[in-house]
GROMACS .gro file of C-alpha atoms in nm:
model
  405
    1UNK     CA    1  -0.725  -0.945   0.292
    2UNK     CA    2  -0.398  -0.971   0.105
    3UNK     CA    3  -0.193  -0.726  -0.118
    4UNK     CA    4   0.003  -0.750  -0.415
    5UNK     CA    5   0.235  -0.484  -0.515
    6UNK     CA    6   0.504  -0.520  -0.778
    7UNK     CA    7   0.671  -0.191  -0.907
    8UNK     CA    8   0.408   0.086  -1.134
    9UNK     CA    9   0.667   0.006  -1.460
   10UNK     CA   10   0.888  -0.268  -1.565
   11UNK     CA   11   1.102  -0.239  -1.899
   12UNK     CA   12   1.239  -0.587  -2.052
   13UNK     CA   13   1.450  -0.671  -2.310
   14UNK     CA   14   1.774  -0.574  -2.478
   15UNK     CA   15   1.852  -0.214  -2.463
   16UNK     CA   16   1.547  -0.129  -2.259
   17UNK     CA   17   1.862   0.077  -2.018
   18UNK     CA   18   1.758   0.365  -2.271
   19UNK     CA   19   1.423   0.427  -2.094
   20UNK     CA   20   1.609   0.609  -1.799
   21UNK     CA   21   1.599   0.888  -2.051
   22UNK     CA   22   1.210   0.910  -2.092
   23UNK     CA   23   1.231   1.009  -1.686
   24UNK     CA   24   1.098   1.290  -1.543
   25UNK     CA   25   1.270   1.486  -1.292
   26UNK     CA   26   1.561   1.748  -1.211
   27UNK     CA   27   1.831   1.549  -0.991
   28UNK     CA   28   1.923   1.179  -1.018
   29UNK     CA   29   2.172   1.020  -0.780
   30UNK     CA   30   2.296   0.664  -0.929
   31UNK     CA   31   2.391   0.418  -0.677
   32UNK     CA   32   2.638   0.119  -0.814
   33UNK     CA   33   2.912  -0.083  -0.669
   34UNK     CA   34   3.248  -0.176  -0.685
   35UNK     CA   35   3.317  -0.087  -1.082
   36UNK     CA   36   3.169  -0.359  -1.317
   37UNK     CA   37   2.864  -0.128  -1.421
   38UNK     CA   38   3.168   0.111  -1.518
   39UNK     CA   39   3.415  -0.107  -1.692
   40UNK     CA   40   3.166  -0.259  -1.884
   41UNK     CA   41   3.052   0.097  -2.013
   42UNK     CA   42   2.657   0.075  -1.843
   43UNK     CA   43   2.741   0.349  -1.601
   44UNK     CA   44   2.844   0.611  -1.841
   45UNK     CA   45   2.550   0.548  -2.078
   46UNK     CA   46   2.311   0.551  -1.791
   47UNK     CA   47   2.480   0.889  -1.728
   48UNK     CA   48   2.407   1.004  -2.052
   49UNK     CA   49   2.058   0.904  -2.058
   50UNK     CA   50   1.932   1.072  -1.767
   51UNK     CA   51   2.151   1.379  -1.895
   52UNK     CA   52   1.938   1.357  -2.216
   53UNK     CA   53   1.633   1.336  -1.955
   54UNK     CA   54   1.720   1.743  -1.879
   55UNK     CA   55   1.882   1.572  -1.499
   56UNK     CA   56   2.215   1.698  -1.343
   57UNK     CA   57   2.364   1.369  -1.215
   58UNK     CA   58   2.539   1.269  -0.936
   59UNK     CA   59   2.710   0.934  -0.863
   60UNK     CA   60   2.764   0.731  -0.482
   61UNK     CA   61   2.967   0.466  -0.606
   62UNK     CA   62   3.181   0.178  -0.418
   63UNK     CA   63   2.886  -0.036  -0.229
   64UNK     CA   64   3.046  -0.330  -0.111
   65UNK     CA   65   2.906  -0.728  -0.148
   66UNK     CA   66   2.705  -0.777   0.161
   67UNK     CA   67   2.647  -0.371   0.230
   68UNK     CA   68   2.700  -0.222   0.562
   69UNK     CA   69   2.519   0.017   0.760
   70UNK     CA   70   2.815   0.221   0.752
   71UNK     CA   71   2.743   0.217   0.355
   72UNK     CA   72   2.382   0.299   0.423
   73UNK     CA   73   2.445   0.575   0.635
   74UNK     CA   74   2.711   0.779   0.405
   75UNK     CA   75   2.481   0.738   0.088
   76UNK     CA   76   2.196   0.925   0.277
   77UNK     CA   77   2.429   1.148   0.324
   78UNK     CA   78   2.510   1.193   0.001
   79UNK     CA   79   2.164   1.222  -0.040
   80UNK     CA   80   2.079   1.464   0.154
   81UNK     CA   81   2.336   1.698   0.034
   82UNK     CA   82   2.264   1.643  -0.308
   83UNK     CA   83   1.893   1.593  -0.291
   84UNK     CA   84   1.790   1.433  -0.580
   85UNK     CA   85   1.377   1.342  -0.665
   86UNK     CA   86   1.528   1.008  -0.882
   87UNK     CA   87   1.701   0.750  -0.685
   88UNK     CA   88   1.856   0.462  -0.988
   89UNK     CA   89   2.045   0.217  -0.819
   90UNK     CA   90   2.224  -0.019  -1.104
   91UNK     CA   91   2.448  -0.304  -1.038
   92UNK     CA   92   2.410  -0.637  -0.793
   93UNK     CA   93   2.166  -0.724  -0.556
   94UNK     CA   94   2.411  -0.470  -0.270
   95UNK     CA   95   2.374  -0.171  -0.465
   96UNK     CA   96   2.010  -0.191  -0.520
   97UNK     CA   97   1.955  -0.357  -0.146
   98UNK     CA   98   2.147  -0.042  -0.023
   99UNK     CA   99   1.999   0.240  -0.213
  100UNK     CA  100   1.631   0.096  -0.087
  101UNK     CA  101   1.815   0.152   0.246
  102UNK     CA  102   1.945   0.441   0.173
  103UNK     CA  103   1.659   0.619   0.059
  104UNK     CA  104   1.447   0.529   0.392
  105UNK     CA  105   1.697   0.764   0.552
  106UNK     CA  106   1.683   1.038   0.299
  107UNK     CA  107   1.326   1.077   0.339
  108UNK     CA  108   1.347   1.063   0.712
  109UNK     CA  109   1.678   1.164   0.781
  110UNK     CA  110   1.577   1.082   1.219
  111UNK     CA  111   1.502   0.741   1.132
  112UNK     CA  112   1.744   0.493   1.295
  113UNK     CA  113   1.875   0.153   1.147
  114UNK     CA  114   1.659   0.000   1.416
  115UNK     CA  115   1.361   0.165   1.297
  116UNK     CA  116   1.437   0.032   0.942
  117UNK     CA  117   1.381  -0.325   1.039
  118UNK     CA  118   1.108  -0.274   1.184
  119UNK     CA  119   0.871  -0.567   0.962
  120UNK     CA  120   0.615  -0.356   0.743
  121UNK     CA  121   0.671  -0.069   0.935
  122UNK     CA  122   0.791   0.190   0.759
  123UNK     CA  123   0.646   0.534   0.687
  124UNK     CA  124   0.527   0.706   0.371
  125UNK     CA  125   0.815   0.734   0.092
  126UNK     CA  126   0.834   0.943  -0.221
  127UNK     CA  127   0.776   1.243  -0.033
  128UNK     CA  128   1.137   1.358  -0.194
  129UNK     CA  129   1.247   1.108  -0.448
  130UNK     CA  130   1.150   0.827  -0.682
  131UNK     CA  131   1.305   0.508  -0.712
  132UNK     CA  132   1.450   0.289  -1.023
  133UNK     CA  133   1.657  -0.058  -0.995
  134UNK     CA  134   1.834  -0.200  -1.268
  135UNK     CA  135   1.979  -0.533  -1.219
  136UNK     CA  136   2.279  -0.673  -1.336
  137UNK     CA  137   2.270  -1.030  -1.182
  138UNK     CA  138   2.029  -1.266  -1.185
  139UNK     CA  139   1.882  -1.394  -0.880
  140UNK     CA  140   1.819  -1.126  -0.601
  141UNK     CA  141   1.535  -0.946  -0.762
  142UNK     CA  142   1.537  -0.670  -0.547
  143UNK     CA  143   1.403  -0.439  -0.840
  144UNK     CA  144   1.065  -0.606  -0.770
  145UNK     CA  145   1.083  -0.664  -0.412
  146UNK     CA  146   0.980  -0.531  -0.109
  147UNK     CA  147   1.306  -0.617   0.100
  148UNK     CA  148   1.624  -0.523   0.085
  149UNK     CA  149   1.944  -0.722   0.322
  150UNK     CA  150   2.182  -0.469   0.534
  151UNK     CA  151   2.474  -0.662   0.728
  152UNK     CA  152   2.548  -0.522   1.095
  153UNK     CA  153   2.935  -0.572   1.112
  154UNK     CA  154   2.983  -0.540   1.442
  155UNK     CA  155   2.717  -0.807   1.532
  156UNK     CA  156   2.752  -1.009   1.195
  157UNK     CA  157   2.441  -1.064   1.160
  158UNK     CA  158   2.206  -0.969   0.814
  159UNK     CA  159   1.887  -0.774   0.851
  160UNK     CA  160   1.627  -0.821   0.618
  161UNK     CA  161   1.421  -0.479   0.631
  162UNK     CA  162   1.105  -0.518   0.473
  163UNK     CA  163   0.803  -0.339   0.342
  164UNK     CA  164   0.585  -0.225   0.027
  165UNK     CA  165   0.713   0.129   0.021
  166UNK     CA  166   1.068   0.053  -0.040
  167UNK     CA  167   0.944  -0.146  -0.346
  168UNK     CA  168   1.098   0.058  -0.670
  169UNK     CA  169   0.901   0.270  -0.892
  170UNK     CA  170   1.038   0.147  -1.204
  171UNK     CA  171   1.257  -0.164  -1.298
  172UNK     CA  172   1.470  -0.208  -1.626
  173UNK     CA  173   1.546  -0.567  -1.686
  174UNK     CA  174   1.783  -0.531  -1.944
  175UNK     CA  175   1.998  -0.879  -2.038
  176UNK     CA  176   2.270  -0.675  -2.162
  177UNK     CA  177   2.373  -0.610  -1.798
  178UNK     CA  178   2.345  -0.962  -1.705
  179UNK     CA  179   2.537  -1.110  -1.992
  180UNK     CA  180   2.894  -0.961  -1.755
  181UNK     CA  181   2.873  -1.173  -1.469
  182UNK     CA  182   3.121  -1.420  -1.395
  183UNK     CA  183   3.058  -1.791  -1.372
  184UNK     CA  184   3.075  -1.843  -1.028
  185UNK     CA  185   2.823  -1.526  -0.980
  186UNK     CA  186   2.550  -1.682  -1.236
  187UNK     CA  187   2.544  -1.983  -1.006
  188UNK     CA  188   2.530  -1.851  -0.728
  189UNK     CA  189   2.213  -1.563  -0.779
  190UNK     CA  190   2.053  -1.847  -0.959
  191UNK     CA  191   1.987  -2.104  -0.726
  192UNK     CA  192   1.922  -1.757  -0.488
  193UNK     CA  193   1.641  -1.759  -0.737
  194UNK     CA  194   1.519  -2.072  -0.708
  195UNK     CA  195   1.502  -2.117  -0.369
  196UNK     CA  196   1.250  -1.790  -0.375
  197UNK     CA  197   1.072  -1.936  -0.644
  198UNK     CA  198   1.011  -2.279  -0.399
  199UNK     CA  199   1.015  -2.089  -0.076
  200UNK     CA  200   0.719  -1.837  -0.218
  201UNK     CA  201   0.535  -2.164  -0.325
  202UNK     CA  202   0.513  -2.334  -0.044
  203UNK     CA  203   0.508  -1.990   0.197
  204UNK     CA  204   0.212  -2.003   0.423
  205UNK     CA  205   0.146  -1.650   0.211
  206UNK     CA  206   0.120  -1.808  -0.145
  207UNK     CA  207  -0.212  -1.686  -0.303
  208UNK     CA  208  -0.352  -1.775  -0.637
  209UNK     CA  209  -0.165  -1.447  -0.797
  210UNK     CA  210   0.225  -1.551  -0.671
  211UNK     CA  211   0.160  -1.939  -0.757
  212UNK     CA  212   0.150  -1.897  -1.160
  213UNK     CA  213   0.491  -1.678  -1.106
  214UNK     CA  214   0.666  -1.939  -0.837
  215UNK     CA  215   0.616  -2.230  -1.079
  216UNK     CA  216   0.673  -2.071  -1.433
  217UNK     CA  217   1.012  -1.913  -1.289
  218UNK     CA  218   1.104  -2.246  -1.145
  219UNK     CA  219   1.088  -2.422  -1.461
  220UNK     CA  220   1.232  -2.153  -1.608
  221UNK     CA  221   1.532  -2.192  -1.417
  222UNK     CA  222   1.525  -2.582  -1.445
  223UNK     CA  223   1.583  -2.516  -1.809
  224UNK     CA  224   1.791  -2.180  -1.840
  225UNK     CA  225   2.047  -2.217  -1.516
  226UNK     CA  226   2.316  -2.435  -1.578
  227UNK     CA  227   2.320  -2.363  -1.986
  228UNK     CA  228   2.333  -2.009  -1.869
  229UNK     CA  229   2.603  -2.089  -1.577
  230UNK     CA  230   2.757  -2.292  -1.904
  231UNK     CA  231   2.795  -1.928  -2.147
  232UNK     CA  232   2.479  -1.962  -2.366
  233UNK     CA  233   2.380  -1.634  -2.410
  234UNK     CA  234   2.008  -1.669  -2.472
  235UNK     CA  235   1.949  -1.909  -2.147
  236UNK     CA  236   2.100  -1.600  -1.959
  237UNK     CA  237   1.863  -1.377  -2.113
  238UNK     CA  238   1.607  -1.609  -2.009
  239UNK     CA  239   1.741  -1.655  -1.637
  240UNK     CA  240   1.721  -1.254  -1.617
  241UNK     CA  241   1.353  -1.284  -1.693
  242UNK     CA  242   1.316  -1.599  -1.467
  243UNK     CA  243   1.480  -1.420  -1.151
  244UNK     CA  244   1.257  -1.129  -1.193
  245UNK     CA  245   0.940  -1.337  -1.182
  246UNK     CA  246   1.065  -1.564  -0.869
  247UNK     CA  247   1.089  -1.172  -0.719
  248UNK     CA  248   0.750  -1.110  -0.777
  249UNK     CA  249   0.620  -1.402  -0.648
  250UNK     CA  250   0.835  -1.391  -0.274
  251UNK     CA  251   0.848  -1.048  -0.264
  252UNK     CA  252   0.403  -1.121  -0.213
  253UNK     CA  253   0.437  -1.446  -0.083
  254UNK     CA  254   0.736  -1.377   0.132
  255UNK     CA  255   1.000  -1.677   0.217
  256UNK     CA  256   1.131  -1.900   0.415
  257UNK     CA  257   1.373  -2.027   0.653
  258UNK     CA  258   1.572  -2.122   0.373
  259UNK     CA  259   1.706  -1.744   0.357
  260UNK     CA  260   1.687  -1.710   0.791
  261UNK     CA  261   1.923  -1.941   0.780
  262UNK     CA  262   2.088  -1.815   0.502
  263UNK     CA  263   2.071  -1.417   0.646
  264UNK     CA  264   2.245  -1.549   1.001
  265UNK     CA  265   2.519  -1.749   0.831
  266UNK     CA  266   2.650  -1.555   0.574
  267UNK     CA  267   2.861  -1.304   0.784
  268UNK     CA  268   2.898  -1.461   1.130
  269UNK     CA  269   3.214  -1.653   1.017
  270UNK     CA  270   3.381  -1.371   0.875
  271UNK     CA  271   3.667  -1.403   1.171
  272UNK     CA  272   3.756  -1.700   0.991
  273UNK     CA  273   3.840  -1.596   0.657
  274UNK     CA  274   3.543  -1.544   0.417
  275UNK     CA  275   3.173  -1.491   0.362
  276UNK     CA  276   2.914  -1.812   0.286
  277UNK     CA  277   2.799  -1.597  -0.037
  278UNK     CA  278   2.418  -1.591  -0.002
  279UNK     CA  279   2.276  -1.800  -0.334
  280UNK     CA  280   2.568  -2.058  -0.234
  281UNK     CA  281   2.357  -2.097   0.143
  282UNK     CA  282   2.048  -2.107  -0.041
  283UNK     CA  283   2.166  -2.354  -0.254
  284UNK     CA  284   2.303  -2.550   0.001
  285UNK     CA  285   2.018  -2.553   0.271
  286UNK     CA  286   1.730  -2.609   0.046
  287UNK     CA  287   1.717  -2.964   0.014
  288UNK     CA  288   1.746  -2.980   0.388
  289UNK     CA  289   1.478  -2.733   0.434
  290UNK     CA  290   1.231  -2.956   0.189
  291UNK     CA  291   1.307  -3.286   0.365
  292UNK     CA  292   1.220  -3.098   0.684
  293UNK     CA  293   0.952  -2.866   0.588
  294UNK     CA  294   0.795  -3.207   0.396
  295UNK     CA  295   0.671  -3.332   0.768
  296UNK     CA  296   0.391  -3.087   0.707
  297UNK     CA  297   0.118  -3.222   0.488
  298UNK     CA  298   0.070  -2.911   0.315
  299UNK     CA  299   0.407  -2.826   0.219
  300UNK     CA  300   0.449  -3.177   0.097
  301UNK     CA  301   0.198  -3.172  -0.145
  302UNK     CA  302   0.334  -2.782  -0.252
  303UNK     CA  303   0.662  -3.014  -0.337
  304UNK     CA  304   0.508  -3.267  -0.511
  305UNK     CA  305   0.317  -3.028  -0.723
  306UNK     CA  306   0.636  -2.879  -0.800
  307UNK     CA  307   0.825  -3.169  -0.863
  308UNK     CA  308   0.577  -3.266  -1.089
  309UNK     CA  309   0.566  -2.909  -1.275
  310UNK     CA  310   0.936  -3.023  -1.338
  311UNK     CA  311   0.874  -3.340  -1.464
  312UNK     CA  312   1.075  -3.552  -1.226
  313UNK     CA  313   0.832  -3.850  -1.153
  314UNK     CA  314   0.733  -4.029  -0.826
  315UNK     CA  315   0.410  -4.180  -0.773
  316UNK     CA  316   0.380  -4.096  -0.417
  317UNK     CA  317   0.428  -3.738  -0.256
  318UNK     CA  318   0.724  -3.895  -0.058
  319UNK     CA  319   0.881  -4.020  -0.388
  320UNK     CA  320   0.848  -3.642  -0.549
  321UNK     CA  321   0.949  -3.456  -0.252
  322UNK     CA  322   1.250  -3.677  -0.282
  323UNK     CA  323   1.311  -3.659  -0.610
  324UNK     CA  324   1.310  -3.246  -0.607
  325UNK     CA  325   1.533  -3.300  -0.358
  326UNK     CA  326   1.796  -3.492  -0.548
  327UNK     CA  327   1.741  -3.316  -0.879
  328UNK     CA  328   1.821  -2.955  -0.634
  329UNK     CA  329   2.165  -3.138  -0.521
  330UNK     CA  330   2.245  -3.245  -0.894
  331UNK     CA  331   2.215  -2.882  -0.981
  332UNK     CA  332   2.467  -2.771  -0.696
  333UNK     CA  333   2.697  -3.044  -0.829
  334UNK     CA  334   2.624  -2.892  -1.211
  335UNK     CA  335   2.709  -2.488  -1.086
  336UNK     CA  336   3.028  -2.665  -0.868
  337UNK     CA  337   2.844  -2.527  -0.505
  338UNK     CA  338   2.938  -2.757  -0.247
  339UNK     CA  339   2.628  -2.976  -0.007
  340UNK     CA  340   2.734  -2.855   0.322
  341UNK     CA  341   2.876  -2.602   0.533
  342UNK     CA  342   3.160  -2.842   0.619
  343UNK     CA  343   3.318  -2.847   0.261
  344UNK     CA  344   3.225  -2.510   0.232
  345UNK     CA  345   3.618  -2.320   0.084
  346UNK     CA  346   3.632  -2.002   0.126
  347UNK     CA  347   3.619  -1.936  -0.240
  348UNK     CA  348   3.291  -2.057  -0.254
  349UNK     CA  349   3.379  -2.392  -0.408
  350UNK     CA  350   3.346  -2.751  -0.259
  351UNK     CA  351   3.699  -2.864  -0.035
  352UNK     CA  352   3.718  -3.136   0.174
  353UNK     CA  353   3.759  -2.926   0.478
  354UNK     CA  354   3.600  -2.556   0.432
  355UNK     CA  355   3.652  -2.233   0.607
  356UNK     CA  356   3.442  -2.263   0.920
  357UNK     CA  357   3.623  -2.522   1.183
  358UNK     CA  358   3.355  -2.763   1.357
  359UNK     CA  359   3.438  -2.648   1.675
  360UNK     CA  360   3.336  -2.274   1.642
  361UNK     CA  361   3.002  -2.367   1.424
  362UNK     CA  362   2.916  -2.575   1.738
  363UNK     CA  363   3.003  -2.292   1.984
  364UNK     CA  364   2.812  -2.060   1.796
  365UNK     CA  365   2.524  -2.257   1.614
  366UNK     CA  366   2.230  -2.175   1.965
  367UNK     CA  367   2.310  -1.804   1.906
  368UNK     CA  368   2.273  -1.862   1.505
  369UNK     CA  369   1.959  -2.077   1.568
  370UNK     CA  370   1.858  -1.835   1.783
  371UNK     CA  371   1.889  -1.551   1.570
  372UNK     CA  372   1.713  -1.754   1.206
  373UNK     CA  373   1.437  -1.796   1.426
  374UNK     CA  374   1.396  -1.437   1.465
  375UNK     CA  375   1.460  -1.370   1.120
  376UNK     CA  376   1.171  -1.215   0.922
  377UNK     CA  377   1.183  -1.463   0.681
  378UNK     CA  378   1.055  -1.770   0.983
  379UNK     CA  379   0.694  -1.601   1.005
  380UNK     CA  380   0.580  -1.739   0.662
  381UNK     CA  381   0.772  -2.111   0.675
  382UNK     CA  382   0.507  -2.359   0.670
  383UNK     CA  383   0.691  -2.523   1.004
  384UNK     CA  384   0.800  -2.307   1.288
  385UNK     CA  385   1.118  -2.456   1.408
  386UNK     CA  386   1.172  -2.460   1.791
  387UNK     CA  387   1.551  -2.398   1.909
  388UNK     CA  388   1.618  -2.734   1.917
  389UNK     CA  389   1.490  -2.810   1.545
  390UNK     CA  390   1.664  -2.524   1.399
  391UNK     CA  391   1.977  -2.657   1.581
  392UNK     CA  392   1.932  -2.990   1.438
  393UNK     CA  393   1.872  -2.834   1.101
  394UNK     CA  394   2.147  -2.618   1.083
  395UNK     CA  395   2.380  -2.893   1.188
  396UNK     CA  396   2.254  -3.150   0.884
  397UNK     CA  397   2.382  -2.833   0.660
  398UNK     CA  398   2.668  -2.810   0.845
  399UNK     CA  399   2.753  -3.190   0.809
  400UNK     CA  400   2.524  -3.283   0.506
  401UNK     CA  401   2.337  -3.533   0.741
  402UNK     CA  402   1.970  -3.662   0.640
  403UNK     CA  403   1.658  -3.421   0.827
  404UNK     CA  404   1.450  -3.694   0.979
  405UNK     CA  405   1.271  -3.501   1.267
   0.00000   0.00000   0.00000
């Protein structure tokens, strides 16, 4: 048996942000993060809605990029203090990610960080509050998800904590929101959504209901991304929509080790100057994750399937799977994300010698290895990586050497 759970209402379109005022309920607590939702003027009307919805309002604003469990912990809180029965969480991927988290620990106030990421193991929610996401980026699609990502500072490592019940109530897909990110942040959460659109398709999990949504949101994006990366307005209208569905899709199919690798990367360098922003990891271990999940004869033909979806030719699987690959690196060249970890800058953009020094990936890549293949994200890959593998892996994206074991 298999489950599919996406949340009970989703609201699309322009202005749909006006629906928060058709909720029901006597408390809301709004969750954003470090001021775009109020410079842009979305945090005040949201305000204003729920007002008109009869709620008194409280905000927990500043959740940082990459939230903490520091974060996670003051929001409950908050919470708790306040006790609201509507949690809407508005903003980035963090805020949403964080309020999920945060509302674990409001409901069960005893209930450690440990138990959190405990896979599919959390207890009953909405026994206090409701939940509603409202993205403003497009690629995490945590308002349709069952996961939410929490970074452990002290051990710089992110945990993906998933389950059903921390999958939101309502989501309001509203383009307006979208249409304020910068450049560099359209790029980045979009090829975050298409590497869950080709991780949920080829996901040992895929089922006939998260295939139609993998491949439609892939060629969504194929169309839509680097227009929308570009300013068109509509194509990031579009991309909002696309993201969404690539959510619905992994959030049932689950993922890959496209995003373990991605989870135990992203903060372990931080000694050395900088994050690798998540979509930019995605984007830049994908192609290495098809040429090596492509020794599999399954996931090979998943490829080619969506290869051909895309339109980019090959007669044989092998010349498909390599063409995806190549037309994945073309995009990264398009959205100006480097190939590898080694001309990886610490603004995010390709250098000729990035932030992370050769010697300490080498000293730590067994313990990052180590760690992917723990991830919650390895169960569902349709290759299970030994140490060695994921070494060898991790050093082709370090180095942007060919995967040929």
């Amino acid at each position: 048996m298999a489950r599919f759970t996406l949340p009970r209402d989703l609201y699309h379109g322009k202005g749909s942000l006006a629906v928060l005022k058709d909720l029901k309920g006597t408390r809301a607590m709004i969750c954003v993060g470090g001021g775009s939702m109020k410079k842009f003027g979305f945090l005040d009307r949201a305000i204003e809605y729920l007002k008109e919805a009869g709620m008194e309002v409280e905000v927990f604003e500043g959740i940082e990029p990459d939230p903490s469990v520091d974060t996670v912990m003051r929001g409950a809180e908050a919470m708790l203090k306040f006790q609201p029965d509507w949690i809407v969480a508005m903003g980035g991927g963090s805020p949403i990610d964080a309020a999920k988290a945060m509302w674990i620990k409001y409901e069960y106030p005893e209930t450690t960080f440990e138990d959190m990421c405990k896979v599919f193991g959390l207890p009953k929610l909405r026994q206090k509050a409701h939940f509603c996401a409202i993205p403003s980026t497009s690629g995490t699609a945590t308002e349709v998800t069952a996961f939410s990502v929490i970074t452990d500072y002290e051990k710089g490592i992110k945990y993906p904590l998933a389950d059903f019940e921390i999958t939101p109530d309502v989501a309001i897909v509203d383009p307006d929101l979208a249409e304020t990110m910068p450049k560099k942040l359209v790029a980045h959460t979009g090829m975050d959504a298409m590497t869950h659109a080709v991780e949920a398709y080829v996901s040992t999990a895929n089922c006939d209901y998260t295939d139609p949504l993998a491949l439609h949101a892939i060629k969504m994006i194929q169309e839509d991304l680097v227009d929308s990366y570009n300013g068109d307005m509509d194509k990031r209208a579009k991309m909002h929509n696309a993201q969404c569905m690539a959510g619905m899709a992994f959030s049932n199919a689950l993922l890959g080790i496209v995003h373990s690798m991605a989870h135990k990367t992203g903060a372990i360098f931080e000694d050395h100057g900088a994050h690798i922003i998540h979509g930019a990891a995605n984007a830049m271990y994908l192609p290495k994750v098809i040429a090596y999940n492509a020794k599999d004869e399954t996931a090979a033909k998943r490829y080619g399937a969506i290869a051909d979806h895309m339109g980019l030719g090959g007669q044989t699987t092998e010349e498909k799977v390599a063409n995806l690959i190549a037309y994945l690196r073309k995009m990264n060249d398009a959205l100006n994300i480097p190939q590898c970890i080694k001309n990886y800058g610490a603004d995010s953009y390709p250098t000729e010698q990035g932030f992370v020094p050769e010697d300490v990936f080498l000293a730590r890549l067994p313990e990052i290895a180590k760690n992917a293949i723990a991830d919650a994200c390895t169960g569902s890959n349709p290759r299970q990586p030994s140490q060695e593998e994921m070494e060898k892996l991790l050093k082709c994206c370090y180095y942007d050497t060919e995967v040929d074991f």
